[in-house]
Tab-separated table of C-alpha atoms in Angstrom:
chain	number	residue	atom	x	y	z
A	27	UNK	CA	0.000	0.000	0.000
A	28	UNK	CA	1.603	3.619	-0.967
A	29	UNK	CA	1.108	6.426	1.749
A	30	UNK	CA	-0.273	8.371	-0.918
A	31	UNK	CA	-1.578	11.718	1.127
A	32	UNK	CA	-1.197	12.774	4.454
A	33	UNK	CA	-3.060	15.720	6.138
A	34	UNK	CA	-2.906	17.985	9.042
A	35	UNK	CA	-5.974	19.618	10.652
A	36	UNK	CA	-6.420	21.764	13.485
A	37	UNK	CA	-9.681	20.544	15.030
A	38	UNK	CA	-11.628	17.300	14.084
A	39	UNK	CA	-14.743	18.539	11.731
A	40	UNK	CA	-12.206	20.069	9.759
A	41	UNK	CA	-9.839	16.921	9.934
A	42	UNK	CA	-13.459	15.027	8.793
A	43	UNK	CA	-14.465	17.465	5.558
A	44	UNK	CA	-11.021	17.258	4.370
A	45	UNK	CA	-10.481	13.581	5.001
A	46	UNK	CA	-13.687	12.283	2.908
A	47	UNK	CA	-12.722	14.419	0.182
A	48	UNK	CA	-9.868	11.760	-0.345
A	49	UNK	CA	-12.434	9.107	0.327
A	50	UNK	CA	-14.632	9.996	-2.303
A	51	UNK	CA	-11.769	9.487	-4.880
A	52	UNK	CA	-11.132	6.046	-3.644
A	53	UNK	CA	-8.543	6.550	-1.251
A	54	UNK	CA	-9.123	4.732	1.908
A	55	UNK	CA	-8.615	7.158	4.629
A	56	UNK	CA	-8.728	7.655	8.449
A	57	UNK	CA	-8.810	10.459	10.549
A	58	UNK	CA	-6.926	9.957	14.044
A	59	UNK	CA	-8.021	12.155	16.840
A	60	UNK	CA	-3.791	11.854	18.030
A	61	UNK	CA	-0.590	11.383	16.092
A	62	UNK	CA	0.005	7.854	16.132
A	63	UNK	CA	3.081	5.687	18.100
A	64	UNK	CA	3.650	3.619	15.285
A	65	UNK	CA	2.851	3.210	11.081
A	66	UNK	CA	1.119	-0.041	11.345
A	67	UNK	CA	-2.423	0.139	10.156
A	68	UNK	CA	-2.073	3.215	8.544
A	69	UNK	CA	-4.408	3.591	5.382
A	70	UNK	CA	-3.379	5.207	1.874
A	71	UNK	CA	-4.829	8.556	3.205
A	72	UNK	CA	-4.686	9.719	6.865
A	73	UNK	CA	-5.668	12.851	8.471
A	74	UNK	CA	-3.944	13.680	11.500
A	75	UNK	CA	-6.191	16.010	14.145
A	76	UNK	CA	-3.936	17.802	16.251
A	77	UNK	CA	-6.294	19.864	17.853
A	78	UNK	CA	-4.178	22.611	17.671
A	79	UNK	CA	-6.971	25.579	17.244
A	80	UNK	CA	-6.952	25.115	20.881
A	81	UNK	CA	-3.832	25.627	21.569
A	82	UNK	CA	-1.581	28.347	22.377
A	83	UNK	CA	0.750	29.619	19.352
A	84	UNK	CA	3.624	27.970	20.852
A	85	UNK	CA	1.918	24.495	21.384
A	86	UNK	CA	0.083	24.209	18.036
A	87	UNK	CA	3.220	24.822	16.463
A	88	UNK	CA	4.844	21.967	17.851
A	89	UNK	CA	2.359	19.138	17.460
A	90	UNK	CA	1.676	20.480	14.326
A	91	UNK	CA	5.659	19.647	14.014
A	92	UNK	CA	5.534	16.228	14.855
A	93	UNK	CA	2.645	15.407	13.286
A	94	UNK	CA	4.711	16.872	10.123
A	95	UNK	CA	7.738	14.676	11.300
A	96	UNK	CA	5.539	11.409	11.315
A	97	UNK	CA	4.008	11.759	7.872
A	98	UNK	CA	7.509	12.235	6.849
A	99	UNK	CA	8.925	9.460	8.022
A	100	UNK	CA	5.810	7.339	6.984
A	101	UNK	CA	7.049	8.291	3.917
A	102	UNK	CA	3.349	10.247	2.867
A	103	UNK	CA	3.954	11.566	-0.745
A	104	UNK	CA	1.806	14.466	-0.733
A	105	UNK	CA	1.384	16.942	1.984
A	106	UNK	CA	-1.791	18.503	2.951
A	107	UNK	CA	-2.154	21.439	5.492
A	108	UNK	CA	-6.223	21.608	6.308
A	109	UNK	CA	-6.996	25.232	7.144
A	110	UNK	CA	-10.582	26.541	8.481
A	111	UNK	CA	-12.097	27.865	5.574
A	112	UNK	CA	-13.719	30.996	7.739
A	113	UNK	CA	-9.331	31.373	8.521
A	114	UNK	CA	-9.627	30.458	12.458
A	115	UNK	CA	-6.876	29.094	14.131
A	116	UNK	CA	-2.670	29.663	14.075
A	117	UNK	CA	-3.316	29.601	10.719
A	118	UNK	CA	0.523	31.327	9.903
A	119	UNK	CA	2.450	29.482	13.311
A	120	UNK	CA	1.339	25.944	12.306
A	121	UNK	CA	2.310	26.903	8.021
A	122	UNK	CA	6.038	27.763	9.072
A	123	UNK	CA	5.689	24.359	11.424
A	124	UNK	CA	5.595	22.931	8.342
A	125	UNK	CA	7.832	24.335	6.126
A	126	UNK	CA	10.506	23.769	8.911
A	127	UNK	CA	9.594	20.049	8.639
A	128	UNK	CA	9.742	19.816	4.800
A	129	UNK	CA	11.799	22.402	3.622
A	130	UNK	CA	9.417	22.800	0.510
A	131	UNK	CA	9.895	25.143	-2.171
A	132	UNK	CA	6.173	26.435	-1.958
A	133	UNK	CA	3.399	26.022	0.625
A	134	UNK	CA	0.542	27.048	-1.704
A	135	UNK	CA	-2.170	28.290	0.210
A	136	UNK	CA	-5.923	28.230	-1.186
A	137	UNK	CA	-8.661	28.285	2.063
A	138	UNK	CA	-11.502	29.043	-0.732
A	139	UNK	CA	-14.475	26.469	-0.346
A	140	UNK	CA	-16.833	27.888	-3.033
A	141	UNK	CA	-19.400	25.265	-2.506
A	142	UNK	CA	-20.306	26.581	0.481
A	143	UNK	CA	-19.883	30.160	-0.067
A	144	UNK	CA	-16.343	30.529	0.930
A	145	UNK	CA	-14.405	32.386	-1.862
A	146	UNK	CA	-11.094	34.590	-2.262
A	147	UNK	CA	-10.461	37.391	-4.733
A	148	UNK	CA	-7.975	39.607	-5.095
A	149	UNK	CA	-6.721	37.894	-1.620
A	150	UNK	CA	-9.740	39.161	0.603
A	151	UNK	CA	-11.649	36.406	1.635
A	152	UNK	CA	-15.246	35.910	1.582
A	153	UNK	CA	-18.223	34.161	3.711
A	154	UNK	CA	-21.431	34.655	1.073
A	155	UNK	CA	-20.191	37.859	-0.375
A	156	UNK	CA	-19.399	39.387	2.745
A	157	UNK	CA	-15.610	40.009	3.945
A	158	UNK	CA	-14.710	37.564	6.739
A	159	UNK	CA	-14.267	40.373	9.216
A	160	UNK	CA	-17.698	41.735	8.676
A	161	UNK	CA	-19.281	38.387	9.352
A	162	UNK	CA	-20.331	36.561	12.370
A	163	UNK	CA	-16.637	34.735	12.078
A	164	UNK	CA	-15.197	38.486	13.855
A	165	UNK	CA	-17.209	37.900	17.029
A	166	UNK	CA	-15.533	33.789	17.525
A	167	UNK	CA	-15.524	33.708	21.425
A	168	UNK	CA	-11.844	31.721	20.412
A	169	UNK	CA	-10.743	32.527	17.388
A	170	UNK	CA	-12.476	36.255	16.116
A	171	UNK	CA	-11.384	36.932	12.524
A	172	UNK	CA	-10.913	41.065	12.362
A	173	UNK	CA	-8.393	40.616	9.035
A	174	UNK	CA	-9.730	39.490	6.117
A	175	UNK	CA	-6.636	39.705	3.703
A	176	UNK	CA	-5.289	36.420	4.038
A	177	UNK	CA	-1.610	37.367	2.348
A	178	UNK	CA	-1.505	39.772	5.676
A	179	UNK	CA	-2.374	36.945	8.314
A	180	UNK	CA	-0.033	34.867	7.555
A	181	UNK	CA	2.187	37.526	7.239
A	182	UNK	CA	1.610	38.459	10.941
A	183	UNK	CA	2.389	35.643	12.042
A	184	UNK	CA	5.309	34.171	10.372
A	185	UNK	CA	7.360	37.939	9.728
A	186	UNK	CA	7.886	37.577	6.010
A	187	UNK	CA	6.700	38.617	2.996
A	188	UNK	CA	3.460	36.395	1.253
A	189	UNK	CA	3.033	36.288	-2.540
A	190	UNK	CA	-0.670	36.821	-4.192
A	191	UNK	CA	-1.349	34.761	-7.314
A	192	UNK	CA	-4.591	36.541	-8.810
A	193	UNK	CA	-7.390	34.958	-11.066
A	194	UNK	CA	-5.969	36.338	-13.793
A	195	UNK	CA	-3.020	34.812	-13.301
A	196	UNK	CA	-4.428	31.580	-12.955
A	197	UNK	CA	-6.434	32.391	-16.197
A	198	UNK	CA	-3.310	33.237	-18.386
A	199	UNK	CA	-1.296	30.725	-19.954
A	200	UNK	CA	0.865	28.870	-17.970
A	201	UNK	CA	4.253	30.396	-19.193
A	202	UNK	CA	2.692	33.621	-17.664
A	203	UNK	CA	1.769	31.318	-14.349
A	204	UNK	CA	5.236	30.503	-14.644
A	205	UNK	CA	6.608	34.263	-14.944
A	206	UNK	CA	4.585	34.794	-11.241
A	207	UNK	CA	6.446	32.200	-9.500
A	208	UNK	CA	9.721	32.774	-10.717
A	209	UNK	CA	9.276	36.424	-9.592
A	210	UNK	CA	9.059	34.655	-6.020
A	211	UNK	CA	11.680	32.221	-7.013
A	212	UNK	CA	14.002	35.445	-7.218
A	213	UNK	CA	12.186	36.756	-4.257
A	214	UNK	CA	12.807	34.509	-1.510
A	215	UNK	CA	8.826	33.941	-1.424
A	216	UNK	CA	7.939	30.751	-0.363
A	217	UNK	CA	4.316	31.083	0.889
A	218	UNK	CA	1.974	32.068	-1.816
A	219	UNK	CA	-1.983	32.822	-0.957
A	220	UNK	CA	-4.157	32.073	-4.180
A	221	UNK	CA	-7.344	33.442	-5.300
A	222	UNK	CA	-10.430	31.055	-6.062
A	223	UNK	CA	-14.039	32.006	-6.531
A	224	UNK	CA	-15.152	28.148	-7.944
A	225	UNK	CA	-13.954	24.339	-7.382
A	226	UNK	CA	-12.656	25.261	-11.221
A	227	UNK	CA	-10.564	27.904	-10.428
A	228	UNK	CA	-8.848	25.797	-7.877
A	229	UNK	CA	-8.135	22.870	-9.739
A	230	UNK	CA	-6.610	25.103	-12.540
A	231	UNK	CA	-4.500	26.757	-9.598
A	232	UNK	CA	-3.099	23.491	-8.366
A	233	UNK	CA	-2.822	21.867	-11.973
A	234	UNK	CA	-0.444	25.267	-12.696
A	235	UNK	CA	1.638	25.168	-9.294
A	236	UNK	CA	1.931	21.150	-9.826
A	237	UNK	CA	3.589	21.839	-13.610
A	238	UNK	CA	5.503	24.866	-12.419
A	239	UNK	CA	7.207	22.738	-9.004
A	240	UNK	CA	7.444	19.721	-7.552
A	241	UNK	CA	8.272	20.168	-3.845
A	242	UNK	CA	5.207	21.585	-2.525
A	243	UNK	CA	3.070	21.971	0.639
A	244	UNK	CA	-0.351	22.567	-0.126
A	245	UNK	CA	-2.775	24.354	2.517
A	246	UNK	CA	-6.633	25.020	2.230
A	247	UNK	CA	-9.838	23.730	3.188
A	248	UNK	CA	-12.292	20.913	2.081
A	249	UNK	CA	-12.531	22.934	-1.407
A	250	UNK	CA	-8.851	22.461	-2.841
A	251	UNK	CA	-8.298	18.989	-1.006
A	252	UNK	CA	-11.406	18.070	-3.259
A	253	UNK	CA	-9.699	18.728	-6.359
A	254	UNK	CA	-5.862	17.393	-5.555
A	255	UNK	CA	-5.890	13.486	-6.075
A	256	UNK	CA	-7.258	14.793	-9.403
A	257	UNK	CA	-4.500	16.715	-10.109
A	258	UNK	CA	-2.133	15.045	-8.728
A	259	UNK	CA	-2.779	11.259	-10.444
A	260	UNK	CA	-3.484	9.922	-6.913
A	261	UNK	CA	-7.564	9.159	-7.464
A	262	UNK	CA	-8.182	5.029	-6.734
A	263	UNK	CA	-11.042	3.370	-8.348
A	264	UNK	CA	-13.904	3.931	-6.220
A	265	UNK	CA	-16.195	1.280	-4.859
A	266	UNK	CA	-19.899	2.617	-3.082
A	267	UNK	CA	-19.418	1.821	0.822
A	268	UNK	CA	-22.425	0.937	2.523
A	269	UNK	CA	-22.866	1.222	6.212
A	270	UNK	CA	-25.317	-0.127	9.431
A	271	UNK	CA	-28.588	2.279	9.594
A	272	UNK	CA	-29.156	3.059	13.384
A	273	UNK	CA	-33.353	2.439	14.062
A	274	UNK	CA	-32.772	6.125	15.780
A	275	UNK	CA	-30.794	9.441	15.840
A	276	UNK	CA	-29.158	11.219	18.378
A	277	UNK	CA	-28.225	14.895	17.457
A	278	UNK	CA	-25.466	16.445	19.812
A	279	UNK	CA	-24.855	19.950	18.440
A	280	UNK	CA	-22.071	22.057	21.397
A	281	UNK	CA	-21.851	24.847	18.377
A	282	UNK	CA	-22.504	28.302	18.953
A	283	UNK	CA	-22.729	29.315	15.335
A	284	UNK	CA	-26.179	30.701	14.159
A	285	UNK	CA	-26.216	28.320	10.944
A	286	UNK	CA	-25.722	25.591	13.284
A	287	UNK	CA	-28.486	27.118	15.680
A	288	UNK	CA	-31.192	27.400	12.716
A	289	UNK	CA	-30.613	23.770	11.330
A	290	UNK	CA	-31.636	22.564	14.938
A	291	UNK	CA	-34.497	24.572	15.207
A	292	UNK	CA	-35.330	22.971	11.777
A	293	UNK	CA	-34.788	19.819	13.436
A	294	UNK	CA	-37.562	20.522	16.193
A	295	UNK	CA	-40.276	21.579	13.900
A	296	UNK	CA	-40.395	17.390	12.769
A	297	UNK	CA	-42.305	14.881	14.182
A	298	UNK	CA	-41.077	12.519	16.074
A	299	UNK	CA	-38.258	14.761	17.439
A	300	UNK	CA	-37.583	15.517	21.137
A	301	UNK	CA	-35.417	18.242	21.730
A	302	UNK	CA	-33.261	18.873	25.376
A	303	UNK	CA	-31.772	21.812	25.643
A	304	UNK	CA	-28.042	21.856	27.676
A	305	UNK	CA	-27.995	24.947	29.470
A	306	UNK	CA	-24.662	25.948	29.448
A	307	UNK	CA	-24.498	27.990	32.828
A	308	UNK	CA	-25.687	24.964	34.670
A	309	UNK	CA	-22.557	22.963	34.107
A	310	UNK	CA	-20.310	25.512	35.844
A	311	UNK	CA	-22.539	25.138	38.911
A	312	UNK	CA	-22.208	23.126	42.326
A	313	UNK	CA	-24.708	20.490	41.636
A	314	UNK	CA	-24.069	19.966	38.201
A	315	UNK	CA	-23.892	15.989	38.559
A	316	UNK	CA	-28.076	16.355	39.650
A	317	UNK	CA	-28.868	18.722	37.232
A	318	UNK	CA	-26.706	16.439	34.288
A	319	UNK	CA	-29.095	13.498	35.915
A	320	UNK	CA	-32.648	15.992	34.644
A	321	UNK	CA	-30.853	16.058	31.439
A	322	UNK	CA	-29.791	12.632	30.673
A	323	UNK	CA	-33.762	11.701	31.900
A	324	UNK	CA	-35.471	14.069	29.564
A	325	UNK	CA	-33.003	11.640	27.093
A	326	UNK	CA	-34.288	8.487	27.717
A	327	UNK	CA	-37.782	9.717	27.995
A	328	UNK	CA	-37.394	10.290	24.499
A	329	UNK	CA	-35.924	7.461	23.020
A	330	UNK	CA	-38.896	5.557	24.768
A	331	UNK	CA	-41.715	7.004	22.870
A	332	UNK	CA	-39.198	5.952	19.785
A	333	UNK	CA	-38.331	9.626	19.178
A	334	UNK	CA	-34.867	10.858	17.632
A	335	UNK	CA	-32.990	13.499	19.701
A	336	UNK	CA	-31.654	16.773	19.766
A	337	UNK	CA	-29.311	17.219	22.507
A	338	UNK	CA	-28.228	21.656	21.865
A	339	UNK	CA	-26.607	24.708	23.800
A	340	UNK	CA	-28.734	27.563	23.839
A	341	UNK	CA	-26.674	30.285	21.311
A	342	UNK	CA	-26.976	34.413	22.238
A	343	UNK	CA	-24.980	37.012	23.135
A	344	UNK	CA	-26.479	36.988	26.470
A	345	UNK	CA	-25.714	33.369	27.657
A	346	UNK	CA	-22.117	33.535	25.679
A	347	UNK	CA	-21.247	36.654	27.985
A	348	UNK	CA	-23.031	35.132	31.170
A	349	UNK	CA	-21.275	31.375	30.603
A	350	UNK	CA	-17.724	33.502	29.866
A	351	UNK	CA	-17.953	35.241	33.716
A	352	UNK	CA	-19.130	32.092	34.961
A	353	UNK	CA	-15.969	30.285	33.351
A	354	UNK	CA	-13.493	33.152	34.005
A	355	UNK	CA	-15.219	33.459	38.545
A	356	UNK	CA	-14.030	29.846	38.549
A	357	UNK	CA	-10.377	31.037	37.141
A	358	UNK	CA	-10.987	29.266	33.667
A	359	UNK	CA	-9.797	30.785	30.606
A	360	UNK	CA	-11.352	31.238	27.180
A	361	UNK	CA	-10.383	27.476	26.195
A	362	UNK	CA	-11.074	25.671	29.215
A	363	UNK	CA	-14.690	27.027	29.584
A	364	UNK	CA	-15.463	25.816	25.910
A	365	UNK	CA	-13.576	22.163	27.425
A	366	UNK	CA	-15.874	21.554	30.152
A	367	UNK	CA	-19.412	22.364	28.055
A	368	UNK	CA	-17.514	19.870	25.689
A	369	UNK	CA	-16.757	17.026	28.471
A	370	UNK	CA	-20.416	17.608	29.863
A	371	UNK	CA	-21.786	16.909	26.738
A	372	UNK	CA	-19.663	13.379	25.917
A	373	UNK	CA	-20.822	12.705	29.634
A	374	UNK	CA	-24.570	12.772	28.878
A	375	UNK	CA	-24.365	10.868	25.391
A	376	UNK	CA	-21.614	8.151	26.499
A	377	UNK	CA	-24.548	7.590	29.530
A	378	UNK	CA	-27.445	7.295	27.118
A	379	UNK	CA	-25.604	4.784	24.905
A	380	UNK	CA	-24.810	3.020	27.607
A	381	UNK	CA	-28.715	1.544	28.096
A	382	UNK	CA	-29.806	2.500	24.634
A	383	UNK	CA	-27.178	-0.204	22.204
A	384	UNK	CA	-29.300	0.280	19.304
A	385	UNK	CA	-28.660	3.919	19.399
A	386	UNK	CA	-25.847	3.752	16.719
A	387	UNK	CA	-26.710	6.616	14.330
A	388	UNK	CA	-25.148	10.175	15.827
A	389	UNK	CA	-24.487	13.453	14.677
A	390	UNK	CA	-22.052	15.693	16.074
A	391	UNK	CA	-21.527	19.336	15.209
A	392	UNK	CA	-18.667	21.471	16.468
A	393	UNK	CA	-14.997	20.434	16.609
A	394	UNK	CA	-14.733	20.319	20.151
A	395	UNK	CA	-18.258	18.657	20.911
A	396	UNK	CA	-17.259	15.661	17.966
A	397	UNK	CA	-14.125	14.715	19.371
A	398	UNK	CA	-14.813	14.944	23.584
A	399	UNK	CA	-18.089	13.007	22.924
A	400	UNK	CA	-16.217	10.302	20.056
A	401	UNK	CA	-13.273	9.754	22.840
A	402	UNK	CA	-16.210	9.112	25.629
A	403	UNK	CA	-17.437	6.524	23.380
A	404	UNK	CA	-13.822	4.906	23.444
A	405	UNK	CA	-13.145	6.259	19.708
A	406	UNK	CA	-9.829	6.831	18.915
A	407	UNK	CA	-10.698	8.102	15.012
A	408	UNK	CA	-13.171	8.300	12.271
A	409	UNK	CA	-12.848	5.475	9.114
A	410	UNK	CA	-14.831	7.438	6.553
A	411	UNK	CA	-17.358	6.261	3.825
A	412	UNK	CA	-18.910	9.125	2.406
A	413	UNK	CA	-19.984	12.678	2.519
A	414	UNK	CA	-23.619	13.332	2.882
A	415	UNK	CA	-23.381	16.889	1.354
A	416	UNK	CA	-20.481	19.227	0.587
A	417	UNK	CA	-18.296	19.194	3.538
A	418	UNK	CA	-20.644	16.850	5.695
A	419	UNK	CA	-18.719	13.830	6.296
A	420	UNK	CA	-20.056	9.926	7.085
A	421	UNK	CA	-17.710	7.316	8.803
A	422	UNK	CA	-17.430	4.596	11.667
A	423	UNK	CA	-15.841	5.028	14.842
A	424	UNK	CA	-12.658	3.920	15.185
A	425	UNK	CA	-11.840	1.830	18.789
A	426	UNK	CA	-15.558	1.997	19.992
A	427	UNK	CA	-16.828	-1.467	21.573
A	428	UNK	CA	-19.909	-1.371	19.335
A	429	UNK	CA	-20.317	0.100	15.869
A	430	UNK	CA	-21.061	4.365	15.644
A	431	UNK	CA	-21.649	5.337	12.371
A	432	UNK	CA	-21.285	9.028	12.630
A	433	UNK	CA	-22.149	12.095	10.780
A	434	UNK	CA	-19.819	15.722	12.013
A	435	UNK	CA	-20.338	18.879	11.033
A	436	UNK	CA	-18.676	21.862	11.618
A	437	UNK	CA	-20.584	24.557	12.999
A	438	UNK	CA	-21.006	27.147	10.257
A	439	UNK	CA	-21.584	24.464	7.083
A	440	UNK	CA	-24.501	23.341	5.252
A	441	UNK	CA	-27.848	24.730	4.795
A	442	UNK	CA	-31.190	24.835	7.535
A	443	UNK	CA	-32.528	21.318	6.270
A	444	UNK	CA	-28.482	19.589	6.523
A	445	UNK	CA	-28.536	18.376	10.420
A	446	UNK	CA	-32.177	16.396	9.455
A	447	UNK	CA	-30.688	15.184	5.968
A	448	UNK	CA	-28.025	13.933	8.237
A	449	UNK	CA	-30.157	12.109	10.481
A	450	UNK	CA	-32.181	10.613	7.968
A	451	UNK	CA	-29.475	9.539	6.263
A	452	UNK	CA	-28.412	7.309	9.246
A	453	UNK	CA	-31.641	5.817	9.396
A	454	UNK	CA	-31.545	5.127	5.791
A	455	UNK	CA	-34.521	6.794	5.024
A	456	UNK	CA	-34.051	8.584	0.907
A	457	UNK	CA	-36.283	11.404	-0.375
A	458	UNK	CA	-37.455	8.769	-3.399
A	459	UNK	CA	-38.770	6.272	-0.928
């Protein structure tokens, strides 16, 4: 078996969307939620989660060094740096981690995921039209966005100068693609942002920068690690995975995003639904183990009257700044307050699987909620079979004593209707039945 591609992600949705890209060219790919101790079982694609969004500066850019360090000696042929495609995280730091590791000629750097409304021109990124900075993305309560010029983030943070390949010259011929990156060449530029506005105008960008060098590291989201196995030769024959429907769904959504609050509220309006709300303030308080107990009944109560389930956190301003000054009286920072709503969470669902074994079907959405509640089910990584829309992967847990399938989600993807698409999905129920 070659090592054909490994990537690096920063947090596990995004370790997920990028993974099952690979997947759906026939590369047989895991996701590991740790960088593993040896290279046996490794598959022909791996995704390494280092969880570095997390982090401080100084830590993500040393696991995102060893993970480096292991693909390298696993001898992975093609490099893949996942980035957020809304630009959260050490985006810059973990990019130089990298290039310290490899010594490339290039990192190439395209976060556009046009699919879902992500897009770069003229190197100002874009959420739906909107500059990153002027969306939601600015108010993160980890990782705010105020820059949208992605050449001067990464700037920032690694203290030299970024190049800016354009559309047009992407459109040009590719002795004037060539001119560009020869001007860096001569430069001393070896990070290089790229504009996309479609899946097209990325896989002409990487077809270009694959013709023009051959010692690259290439960074972006789900969007450009669609198009790479293309480009690079490394697409498999594909063969259609099937996988165990669960007879119910369990929901678990820890994501304040409002795209992510809307498609549960879509969730609520269908029958044979019951939805428990997680009230976020109540896990920082002295009798949280009774009041998880209320929760985890409201649960079961549920799933005995053969309902799915909809376990959420409440999303406003209000509770955000009322959970922060809970988190920060109890001398927790930023990270550790978004931790323990996390832990709670895997708690409650690890409980309910426990008496409820046909309960196999669950979606997670947020990074942090995904992973906590995967490792309380003993999972130590995602196999995965499918996506069930753009950048809404399906896969089996990994190291679980009983079969998961599960569907994650990062917080700001997909459209209202995507969480109960998701759910039916698991059940195996199809729009033409």
């Amino acid at each position: 078996m070659k090592q054909l591609i490994g990537i690096i992600a920063d947090d596990l949705t995004g370790a997920n969307d990028s993974g099952v890209q690979l997947t759906e060219k026939g590369i047989n790919t895991s996701v590991l939620f740790d960088i593993p101790q040896d290279q046996d079982n490794v598959d022909s694609g791996i995704v390494i989660d280092t969880n570095s969004r997390a982090l401080s500066k100084e830590d993500a850019a040393s696991v995102t060094k060893q993970a480096g360090q292991f693909l390298k000696q696993a001898g992975y042929l093609t490099i893949y740096k996942k980035m957020d495609s809304t630009l959260r995280g050490h985006i810059g730091t973990e990019l130089h981690a990298l290039y310290d590791v490899f010594k490339p000629e290039f990192v190439f750097i395209a976060p556009a995921f046009p699919p879902l409304g992500r897009t770069t021109k003229d190197g100002f990124h874009y959420v739906n039209g909107e500059k990153i900075a002027e969306t939601e993305i600015s108010k993160d309560p980890k990782h705010p966005v105020t820059e949208s010029f992605i050449p001067a983030i990464v700037e920032k943070e690694i203290g030299q100068t970024v190049g800016l390949v354009k559309k047009v010259d992407v459109e040009g011929s590719l002795s004037v693609f060539q001119e560009k990156i020869n001007n860096f060449r001569e430069n001393d530029i070896n990070y290089i942002v790229c504009d996309a506005e479609t899946q097209e105008d990325l896989q002409k960008a990487a077809q270009k920068m694959a013709a023009v060098s051959d010692n690259v590291v290439w960074a972006g989201s789900a969007g450009l690690a669609e198009v790479l196995p293309e480009v690079l030769e490394i697409s498999q024959k594909t063969d259609k995975r099937s996988f165990s429907k669960s007879s119910r769904v369990m929901t678990v959504c820890g994501s304040l995003s409002q795209v992510t609050q809307n498609q549960v509220k879509y969730v609520t309006r269908q029958p044979k639904v019951t939805a428990v709300e997680l009230g976020t303030l109540k896990v920082f308080e002295d009798d949280w183990k009774t009041l998880r107990q209320d929760v985890i009944k409201a649960i079961l109560e549920g799933l005995e009257k053969g309902n799915d389930i909809v376990l959420y956190v409440p999303s406003n301003q209000d509770v955000r700044e009322q959970v922060k000054q809970s988190g920060k009286s109890l001398g927790l920072t930023v990270n550790q307050i978004g931790e323990r709503i996390s832990t709670a969470i895997g708690e409650i669902v690890a409980t309910v699987t426990e008496t409820n074994t046909d309960l196999t079907g669950l979606v997670l959405t947020g990074g942090d909620t995904a992973k906590d509640t995967s490792r309380h089910l003993g999972g130590i990584g995602f196999r995965l079979i499918k996506q069930v829309e753009a950048g809404i992967p399906l896969g089996t847990l990994i190291g679980a004593d009983r079969e998961y399938i599960v569907v994650t989600k990062a917080g700001a993807f997909g459209k209202e209707e995507s969480i109960y698409n998701a759910m039916q999905e698991l059940k195996g129920v199809h729009d033409n039945e």
